[in-house]
PDB file of C-alpha atoms in Angstrom:
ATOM      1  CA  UNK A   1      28.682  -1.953   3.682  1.00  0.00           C
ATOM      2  CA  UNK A   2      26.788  -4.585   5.266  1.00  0.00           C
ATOM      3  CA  UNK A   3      23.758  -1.889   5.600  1.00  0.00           C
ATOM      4  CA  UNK A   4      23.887  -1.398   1.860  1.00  0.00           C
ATOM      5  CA  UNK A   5      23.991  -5.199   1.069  1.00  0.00           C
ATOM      6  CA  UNK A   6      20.881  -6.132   3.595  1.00  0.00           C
ATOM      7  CA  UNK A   7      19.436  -2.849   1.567  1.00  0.00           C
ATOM      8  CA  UNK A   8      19.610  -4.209  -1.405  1.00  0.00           C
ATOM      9  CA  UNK A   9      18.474  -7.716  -0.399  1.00  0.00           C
ATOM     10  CA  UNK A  10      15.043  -6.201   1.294  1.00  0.00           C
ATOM     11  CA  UNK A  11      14.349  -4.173  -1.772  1.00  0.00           C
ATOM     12  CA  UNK A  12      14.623  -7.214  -3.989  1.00  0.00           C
ATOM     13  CA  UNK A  13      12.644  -9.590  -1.811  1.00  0.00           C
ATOM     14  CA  UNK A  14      10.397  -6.307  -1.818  1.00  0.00           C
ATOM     15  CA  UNK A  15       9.854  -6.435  -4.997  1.00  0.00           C
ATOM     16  CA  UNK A  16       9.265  -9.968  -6.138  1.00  0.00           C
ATOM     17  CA  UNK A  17       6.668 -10.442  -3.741  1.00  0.00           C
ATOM     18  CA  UNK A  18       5.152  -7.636  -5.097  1.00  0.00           C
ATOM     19  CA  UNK A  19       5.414  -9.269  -8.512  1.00  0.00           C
ATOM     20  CA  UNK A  20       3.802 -12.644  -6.711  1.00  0.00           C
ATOM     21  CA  UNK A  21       0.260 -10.459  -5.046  1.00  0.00           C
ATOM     22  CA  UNK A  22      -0.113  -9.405  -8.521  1.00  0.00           C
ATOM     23  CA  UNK A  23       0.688 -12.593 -10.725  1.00  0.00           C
ATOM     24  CA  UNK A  24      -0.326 -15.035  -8.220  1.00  0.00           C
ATOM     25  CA  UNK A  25      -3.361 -17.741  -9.011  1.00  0.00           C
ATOM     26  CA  UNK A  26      -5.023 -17.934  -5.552  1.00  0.00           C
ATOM     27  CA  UNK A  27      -5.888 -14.864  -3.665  1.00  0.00           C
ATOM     28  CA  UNK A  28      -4.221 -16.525  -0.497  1.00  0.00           C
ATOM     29  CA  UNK A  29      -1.114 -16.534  -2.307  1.00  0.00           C
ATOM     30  CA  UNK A  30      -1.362 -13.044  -3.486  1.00  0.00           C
ATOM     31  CA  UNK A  31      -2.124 -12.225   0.650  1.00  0.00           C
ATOM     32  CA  UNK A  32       0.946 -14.287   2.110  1.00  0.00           C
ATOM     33  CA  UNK A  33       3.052 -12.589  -0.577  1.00  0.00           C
ATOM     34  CA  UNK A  34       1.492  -8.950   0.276  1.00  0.00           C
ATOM     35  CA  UNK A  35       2.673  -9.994   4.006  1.00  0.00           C
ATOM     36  CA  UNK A  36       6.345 -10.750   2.766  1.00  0.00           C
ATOM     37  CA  UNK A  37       6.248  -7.567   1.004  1.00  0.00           C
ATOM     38  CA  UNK A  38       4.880  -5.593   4.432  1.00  0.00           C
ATOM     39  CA  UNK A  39       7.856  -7.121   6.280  1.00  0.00           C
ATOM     40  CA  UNK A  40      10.286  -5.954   3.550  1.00  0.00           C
ATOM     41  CA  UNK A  41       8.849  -2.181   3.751  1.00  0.00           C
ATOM     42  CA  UNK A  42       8.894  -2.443   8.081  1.00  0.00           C
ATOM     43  CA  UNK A  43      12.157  -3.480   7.756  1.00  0.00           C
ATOM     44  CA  UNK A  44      13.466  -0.663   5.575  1.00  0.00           C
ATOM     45  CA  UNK A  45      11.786   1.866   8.115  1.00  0.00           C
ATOM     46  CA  UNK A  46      13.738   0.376  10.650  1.00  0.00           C
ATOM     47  CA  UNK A  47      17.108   1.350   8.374  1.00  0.00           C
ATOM     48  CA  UNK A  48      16.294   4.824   8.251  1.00  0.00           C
ATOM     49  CA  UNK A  49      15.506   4.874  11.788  1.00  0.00           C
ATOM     50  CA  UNK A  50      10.897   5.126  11.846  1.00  0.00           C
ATOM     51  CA  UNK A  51      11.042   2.843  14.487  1.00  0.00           C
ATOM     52  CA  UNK A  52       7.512   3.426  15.563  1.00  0.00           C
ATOM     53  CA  UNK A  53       6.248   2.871  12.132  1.00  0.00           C
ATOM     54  CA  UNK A  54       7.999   0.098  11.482  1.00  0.00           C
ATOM     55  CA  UNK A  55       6.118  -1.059  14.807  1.00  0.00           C
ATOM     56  CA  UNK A  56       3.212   0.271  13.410  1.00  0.00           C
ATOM     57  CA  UNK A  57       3.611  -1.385   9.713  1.00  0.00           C
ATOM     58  CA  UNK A  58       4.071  -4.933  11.355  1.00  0.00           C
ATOM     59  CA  UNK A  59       1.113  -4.460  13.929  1.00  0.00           C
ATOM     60  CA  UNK A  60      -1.287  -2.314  12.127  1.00  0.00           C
ATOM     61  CA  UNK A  61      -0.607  -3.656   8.185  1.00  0.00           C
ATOM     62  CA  UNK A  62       0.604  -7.113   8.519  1.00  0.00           C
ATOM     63  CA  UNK A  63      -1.434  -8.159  11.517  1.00  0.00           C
ATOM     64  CA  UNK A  64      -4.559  -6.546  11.627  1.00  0.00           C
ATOM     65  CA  UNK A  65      -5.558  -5.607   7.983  1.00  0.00           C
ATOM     66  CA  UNK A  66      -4.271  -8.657   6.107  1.00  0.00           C
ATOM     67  CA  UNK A  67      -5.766 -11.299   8.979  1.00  0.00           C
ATOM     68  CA  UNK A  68      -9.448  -9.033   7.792  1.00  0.00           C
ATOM     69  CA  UNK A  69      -8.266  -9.668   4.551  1.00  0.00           C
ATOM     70  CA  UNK A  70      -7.700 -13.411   5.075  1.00  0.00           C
ATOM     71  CA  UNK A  71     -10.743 -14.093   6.773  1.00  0.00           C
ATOM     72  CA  UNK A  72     -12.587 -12.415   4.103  1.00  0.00           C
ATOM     73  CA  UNK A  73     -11.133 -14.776   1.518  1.00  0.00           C
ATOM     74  CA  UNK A  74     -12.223 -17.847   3.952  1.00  0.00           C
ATOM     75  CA  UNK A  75     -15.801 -16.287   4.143  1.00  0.00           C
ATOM     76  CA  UNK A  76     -16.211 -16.031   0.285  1.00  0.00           C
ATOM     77  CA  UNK A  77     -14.763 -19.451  -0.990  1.00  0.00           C
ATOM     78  CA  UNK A  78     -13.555 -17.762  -4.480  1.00  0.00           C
ATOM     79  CA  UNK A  79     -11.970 -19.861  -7.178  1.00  0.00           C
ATOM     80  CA  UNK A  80      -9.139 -19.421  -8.532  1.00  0.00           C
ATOM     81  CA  UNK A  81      -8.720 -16.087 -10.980  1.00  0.00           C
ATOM     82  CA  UNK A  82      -6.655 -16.084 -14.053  1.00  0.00           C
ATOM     83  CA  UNK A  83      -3.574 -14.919 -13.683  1.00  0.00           C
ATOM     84  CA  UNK A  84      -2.291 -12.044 -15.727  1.00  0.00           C
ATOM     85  CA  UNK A  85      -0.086 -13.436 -18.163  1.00  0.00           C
ATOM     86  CA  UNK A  86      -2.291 -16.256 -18.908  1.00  0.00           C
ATOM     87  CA  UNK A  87      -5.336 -15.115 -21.432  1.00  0.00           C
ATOM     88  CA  UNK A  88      -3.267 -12.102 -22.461  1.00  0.00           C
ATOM     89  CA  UNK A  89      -5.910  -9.866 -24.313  1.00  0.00           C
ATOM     90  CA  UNK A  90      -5.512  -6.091 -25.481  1.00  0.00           C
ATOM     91  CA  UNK A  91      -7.087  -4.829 -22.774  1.00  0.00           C
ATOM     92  CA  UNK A  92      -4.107  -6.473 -20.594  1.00  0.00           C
ATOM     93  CA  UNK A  93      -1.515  -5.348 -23.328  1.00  0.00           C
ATOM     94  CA  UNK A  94      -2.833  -1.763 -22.621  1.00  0.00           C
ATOM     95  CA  UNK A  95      -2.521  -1.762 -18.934  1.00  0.00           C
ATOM     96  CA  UNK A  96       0.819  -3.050 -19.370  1.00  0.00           C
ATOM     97  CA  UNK A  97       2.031   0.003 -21.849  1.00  0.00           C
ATOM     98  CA  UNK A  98      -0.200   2.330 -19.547  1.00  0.00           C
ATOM     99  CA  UNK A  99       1.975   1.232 -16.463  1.00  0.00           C
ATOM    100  CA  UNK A 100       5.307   0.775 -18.644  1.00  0.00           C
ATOM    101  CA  UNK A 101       4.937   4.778 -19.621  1.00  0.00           C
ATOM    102  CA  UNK A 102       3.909   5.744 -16.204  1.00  0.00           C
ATOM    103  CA  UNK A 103       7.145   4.319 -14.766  1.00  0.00           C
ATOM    104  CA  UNK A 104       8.991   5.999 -17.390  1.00  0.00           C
ATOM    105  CA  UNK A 105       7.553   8.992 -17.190  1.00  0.00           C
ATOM    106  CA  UNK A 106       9.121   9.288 -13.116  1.00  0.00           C
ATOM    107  CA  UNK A 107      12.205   8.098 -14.304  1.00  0.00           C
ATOM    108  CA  UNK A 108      12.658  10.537 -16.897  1.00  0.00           C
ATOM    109  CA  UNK A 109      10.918  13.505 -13.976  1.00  0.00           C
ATOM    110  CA  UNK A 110      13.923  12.475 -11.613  1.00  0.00           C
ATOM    111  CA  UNK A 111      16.384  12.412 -14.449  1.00  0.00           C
ATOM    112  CA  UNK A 112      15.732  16.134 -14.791  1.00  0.00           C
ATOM    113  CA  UNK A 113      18.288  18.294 -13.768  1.00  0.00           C
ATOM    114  CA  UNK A 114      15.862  21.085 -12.256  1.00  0.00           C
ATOM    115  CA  UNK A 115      14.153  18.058 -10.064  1.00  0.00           C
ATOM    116  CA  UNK A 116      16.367  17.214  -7.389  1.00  0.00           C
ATOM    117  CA  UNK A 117      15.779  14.578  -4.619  1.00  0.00           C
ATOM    118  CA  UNK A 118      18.016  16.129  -2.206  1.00  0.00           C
ATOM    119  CA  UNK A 119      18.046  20.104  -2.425  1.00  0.00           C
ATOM    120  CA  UNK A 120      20.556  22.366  -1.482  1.00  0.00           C
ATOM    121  CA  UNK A 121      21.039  22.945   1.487  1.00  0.00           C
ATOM    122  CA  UNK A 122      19.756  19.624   2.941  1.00  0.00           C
ATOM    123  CA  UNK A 123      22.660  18.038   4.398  1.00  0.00           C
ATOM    124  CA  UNK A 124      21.122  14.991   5.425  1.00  0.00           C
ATOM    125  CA  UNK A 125      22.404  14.876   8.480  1.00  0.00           C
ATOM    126  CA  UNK A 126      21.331  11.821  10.918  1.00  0.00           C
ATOM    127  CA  UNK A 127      18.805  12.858  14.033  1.00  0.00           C
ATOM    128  CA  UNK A 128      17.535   9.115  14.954  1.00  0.00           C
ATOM    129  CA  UNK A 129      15.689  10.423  18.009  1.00  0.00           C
ATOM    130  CA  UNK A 130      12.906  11.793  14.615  1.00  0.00           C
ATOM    131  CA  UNK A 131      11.135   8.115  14.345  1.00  0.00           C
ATOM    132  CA  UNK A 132      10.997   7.373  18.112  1.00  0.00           C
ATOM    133  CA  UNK A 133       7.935   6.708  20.173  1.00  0.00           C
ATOM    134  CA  UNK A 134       8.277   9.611  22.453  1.00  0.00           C
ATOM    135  CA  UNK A 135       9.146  12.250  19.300  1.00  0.00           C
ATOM    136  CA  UNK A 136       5.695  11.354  17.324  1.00  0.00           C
ATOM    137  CA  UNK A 137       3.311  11.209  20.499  1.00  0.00           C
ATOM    138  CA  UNK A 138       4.821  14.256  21.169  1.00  0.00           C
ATOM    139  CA  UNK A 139       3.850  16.183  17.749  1.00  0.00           C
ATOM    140  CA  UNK A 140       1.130  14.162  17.462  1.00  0.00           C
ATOM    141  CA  UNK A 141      -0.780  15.604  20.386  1.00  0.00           C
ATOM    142  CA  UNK A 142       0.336  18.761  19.867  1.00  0.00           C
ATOM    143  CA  UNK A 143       0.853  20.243  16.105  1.00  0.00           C
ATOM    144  CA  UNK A 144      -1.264  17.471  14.834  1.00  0.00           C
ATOM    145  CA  UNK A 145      -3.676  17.093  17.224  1.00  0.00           C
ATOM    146  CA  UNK A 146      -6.626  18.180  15.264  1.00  0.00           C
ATOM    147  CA  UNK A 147      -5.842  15.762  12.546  1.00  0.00           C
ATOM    148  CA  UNK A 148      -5.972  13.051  15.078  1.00  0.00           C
ATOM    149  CA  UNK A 149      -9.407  13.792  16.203  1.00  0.00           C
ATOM    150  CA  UNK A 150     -10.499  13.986  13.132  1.00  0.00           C
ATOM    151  CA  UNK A 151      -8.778  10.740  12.013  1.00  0.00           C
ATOM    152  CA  UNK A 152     -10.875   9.429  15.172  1.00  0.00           C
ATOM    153  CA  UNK A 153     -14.129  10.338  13.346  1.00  0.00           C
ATOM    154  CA  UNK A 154     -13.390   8.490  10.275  1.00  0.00           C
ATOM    155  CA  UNK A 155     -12.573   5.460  11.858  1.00  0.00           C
ATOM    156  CA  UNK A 156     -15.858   5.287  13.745  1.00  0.00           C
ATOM    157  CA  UNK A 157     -17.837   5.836  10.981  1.00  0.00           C
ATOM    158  CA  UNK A 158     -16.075   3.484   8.624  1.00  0.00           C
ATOM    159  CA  UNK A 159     -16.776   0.759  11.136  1.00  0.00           C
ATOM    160  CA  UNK A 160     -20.421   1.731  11.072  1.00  0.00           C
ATOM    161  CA  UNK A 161     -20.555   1.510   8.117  1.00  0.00           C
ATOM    162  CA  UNK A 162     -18.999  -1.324   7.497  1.00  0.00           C
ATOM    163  CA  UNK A 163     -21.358  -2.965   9.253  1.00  0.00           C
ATOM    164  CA  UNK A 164     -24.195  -1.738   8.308  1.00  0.00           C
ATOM    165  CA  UNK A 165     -23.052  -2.624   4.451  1.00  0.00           C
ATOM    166  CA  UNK A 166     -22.612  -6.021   5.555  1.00  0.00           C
ATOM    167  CA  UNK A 167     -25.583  -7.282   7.487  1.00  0.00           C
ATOM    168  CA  UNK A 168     -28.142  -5.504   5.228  1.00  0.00           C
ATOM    169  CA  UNK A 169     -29.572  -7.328   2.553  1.00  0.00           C
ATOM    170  CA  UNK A 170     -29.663  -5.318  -0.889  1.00  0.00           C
ATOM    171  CA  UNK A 171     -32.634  -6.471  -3.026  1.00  0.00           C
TER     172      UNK A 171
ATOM    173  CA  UNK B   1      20.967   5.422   4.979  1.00  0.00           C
ATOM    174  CA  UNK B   2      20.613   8.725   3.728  1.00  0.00           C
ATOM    175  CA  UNK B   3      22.419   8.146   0.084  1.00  0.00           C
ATOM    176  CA  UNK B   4      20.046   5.411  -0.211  1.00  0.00           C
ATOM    177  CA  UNK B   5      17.332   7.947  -0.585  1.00  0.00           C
ATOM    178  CA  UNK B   6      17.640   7.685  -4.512  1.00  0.00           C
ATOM    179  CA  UNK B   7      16.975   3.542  -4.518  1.00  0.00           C
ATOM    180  CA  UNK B   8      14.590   3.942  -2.158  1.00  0.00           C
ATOM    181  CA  UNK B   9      12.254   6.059  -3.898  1.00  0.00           C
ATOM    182  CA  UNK B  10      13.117   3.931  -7.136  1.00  0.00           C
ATOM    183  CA  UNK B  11      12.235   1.064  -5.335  1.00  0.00           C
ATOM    184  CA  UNK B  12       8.558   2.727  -4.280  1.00  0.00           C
ATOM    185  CA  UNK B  13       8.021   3.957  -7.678  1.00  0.00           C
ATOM    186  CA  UNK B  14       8.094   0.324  -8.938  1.00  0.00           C
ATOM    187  CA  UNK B  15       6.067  -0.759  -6.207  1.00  0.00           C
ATOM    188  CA  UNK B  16       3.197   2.064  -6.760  1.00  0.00           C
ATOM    189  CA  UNK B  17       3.274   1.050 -10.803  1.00  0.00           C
ATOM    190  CA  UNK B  18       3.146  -2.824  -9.666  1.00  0.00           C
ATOM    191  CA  UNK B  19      -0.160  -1.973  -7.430  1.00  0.00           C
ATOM    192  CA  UNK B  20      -1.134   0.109 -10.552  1.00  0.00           C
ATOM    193  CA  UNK B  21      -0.569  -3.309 -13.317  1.00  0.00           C
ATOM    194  CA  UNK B  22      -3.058  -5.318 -10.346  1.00  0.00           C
ATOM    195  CA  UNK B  23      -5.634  -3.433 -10.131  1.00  0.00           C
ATOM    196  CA  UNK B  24      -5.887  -2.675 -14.061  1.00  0.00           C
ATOM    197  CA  UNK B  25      -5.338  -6.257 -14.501  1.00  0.00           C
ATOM    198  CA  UNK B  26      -7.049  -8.083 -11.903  1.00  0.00           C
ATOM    199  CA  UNK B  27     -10.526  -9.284 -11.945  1.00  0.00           C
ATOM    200  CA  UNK B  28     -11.132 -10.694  -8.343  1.00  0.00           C
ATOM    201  CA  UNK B  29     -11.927  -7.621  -6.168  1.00  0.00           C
ATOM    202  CA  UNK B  30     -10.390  -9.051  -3.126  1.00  0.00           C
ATOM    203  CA  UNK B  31      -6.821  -8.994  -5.618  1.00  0.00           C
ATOM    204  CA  UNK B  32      -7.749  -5.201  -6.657  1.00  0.00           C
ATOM    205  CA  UNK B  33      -7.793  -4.255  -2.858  1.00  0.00           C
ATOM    206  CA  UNK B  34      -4.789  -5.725  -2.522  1.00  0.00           C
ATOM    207  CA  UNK B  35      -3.041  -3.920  -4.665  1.00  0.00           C
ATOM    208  CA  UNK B  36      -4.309  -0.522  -3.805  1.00  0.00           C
ATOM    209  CA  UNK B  37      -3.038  -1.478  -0.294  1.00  0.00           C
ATOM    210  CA  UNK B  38       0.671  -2.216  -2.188  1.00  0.00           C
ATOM    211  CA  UNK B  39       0.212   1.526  -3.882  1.00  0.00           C
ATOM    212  CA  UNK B  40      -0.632   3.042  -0.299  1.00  0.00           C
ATOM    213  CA  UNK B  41       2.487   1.154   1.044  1.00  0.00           C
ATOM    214  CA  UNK B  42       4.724   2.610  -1.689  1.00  0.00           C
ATOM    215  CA  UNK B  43       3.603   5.708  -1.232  1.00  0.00           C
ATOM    216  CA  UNK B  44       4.294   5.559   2.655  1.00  0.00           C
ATOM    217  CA  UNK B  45       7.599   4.126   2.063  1.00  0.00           C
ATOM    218  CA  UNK B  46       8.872   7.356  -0.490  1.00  0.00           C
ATOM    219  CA  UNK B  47       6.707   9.569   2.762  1.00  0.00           C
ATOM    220  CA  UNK B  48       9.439   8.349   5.103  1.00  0.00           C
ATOM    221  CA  UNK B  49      12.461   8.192   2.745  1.00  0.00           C
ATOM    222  CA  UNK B  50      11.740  12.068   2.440  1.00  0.00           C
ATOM    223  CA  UNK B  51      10.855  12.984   6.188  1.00  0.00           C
ATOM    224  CA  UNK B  52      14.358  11.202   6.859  1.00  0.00           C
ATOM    225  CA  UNK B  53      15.714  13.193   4.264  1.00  0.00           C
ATOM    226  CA  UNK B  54      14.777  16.803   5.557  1.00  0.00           C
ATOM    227  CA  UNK B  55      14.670  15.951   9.079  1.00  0.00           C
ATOM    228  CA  UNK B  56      10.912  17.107   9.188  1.00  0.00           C
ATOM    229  CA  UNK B  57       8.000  14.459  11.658  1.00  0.00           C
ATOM    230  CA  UNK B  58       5.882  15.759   9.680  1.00  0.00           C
ATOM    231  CA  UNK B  59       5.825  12.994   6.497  1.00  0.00           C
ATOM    232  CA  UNK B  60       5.709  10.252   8.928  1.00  0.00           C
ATOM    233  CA  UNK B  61       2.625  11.899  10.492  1.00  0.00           C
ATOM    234  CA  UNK B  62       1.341  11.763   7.164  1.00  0.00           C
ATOM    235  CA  UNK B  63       2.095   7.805   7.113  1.00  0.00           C
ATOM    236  CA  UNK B  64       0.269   7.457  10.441  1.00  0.00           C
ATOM    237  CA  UNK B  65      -2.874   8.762   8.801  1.00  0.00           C
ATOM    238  CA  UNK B  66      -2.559   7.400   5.613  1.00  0.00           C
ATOM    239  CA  UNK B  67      -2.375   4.083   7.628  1.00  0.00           C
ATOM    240  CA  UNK B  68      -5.547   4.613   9.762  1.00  0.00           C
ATOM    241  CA  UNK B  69      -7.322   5.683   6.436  1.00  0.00           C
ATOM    242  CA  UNK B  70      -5.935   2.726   4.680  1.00  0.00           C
ATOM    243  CA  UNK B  71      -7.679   0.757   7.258  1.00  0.00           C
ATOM    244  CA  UNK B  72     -10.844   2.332   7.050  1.00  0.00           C
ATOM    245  CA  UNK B  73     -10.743   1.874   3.416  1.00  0.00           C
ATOM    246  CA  UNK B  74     -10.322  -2.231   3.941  1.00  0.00           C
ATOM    247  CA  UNK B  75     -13.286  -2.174   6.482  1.00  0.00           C
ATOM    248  CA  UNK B  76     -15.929  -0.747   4.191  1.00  0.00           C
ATOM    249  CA  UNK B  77     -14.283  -1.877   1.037  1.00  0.00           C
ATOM    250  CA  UNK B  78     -14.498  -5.664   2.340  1.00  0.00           C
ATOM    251  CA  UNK B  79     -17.498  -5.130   3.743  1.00  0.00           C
ATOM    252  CA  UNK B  80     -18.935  -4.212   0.193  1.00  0.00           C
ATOM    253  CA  UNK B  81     -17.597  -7.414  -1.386  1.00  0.00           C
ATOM    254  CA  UNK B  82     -19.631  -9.504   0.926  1.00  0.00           C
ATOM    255  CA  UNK B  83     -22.334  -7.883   0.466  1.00  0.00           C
ATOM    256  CA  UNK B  84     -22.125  -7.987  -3.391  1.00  0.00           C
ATOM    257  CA  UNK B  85     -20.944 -11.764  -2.687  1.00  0.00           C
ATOM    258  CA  UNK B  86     -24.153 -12.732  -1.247  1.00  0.00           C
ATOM    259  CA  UNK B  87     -26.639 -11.305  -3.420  1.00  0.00           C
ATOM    260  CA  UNK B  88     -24.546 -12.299  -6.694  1.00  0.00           C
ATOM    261  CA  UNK B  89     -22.262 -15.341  -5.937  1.00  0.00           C
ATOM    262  CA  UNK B  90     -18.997 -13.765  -7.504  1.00  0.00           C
ATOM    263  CA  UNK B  91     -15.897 -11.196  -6.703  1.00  0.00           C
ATOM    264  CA  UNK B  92     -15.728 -10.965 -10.493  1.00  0.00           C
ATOM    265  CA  UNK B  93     -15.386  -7.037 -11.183  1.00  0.00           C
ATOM    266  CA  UNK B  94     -16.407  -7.745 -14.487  1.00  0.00           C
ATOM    267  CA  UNK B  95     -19.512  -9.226 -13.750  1.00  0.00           C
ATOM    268  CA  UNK B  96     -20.883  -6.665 -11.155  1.00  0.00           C
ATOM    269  CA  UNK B  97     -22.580  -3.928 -12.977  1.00  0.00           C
ATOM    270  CA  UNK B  98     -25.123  -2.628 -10.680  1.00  0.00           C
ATOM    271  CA  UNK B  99     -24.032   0.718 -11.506  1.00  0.00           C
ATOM    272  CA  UNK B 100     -23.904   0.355 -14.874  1.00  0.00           C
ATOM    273  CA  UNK B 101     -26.801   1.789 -16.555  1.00  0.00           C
TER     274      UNK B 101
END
């Protein structure tokens, strides 16, 4: 009961900061609402027991990328950008019915009664050792240990080239 | 949790067509990147809701690496808009058209 209730609180906090990064004015306020909404998603991890990527989500997300993020909007001194529902043109109309149908369209896809979230045969059945530390090291170095090396490889080379994008000077 | 599943994928389907509405919307690139990151995070959220469901590792192994790309995405990505930033003065997406013609 009291699980359901906090569920229902962190979805809707969820959600209206999500409707803040994308309405807000300044693009520090869209940031420190993008943070909110990180916290929101760690902590509904933590319900259905990914502690390590709820860990992972606070650390990785919320720390690292959106302090890059912030120091990026320091660096550039923008002004402030119109928000969406201010100058409402066509082109903004469309995006709206474009994302309006989308939405429907996976409502209507789960309404189905061939689609199915939960199968047969899936009991859901609780095994909270899944999300812990010692269960993903433990698949990670071994079933998915050749996606980690290669996940290795792309992080190198998008830091060099991330910096060689942004010391060179394109004439 | 588990008959949450239903909300929770709800919940990251409005989230994914909320990232979708910013970046068609948007016109400072730094606000576009944010909301590709809110997409990614939706997408991660309906990953775990799943591997929960089935009792399978292997959708939040997904999530780890969808994380570390995510990452490597914001590196360059940023790394882009300053470079664009110094040579033109804006984050406008509507006034960069190198690539136009």
């Amino acid at each position: 009961m009291i699980v359901d209730i906090l569920f229902y609180i962190t979805a809707l906090v969820a959600i209206i900061s999500g409707l803040l990064v994308i309405t807000g004015k300044s693009p520090v306020t869209s940031a420190l609402s993008l943070v909110l909404n990180f916290f929101c998603i760690a902590f509904i991890y933590l319900m259905l027991e990914a502690q390590f990527l709820a860990i992972i989500q606070v650390i990785v997300y919320a720390g690292a990328i959106m302090v890059l993020f912030l120091f990026v909007i320091m660096l550039l001194n923008l002004q402030d950008d119109m928000t969406l529902f201010e100058r409402f043109d066509l082109k903004k109309g469309f995006a709206v019915l474009l994302t309006g149908l989308f939405l429907l369209e996976i409502a209507y896809i789960f309404s189905l009664d061939s689609v199915s979230i939960a199968p047969k045969g899936v009991t859901g059945a609780s095994f909270p050792e899944l999300g812990t530390v010692e269960s993903i090291g433990k698949y990670l170095f071994s079933d998915f240990v050749y996606p980690f090396e290669m996940i290795s490889v792309v992080l190198l080379s998008a830091v060099v080239g991330a910096v060689v994008i942004a010391k060179k000077k394109v004439d | 949790m588990n008959q949450h599943i239903d909300a929770i994928v709800a919940l990251s389907a409005i989230l994914f067509s909320m990232g979708v509405l910013g970046v068609l919307t948007r016109k400072n690139a730094i606000t576009i990147f944010m909301s590709v990151e809110l997409m990614l995070n939706s997408v991660n959220l309906a990953l775990v809701a799943f591997s929960r469901l089935h009792n399978d590792i292997t959708g939040q192994m997904l999530v780890i690496f969808v994380m570390a790309i995510a990452a490597a995405e914001v590196a360059v990505g940023l790394a882009i808009v300053i470079s664009i930033f110094r040579n033109r003065q804006t984050a406008d997406v509507t006034e960069i058209n190198l690539l136009r013609w």
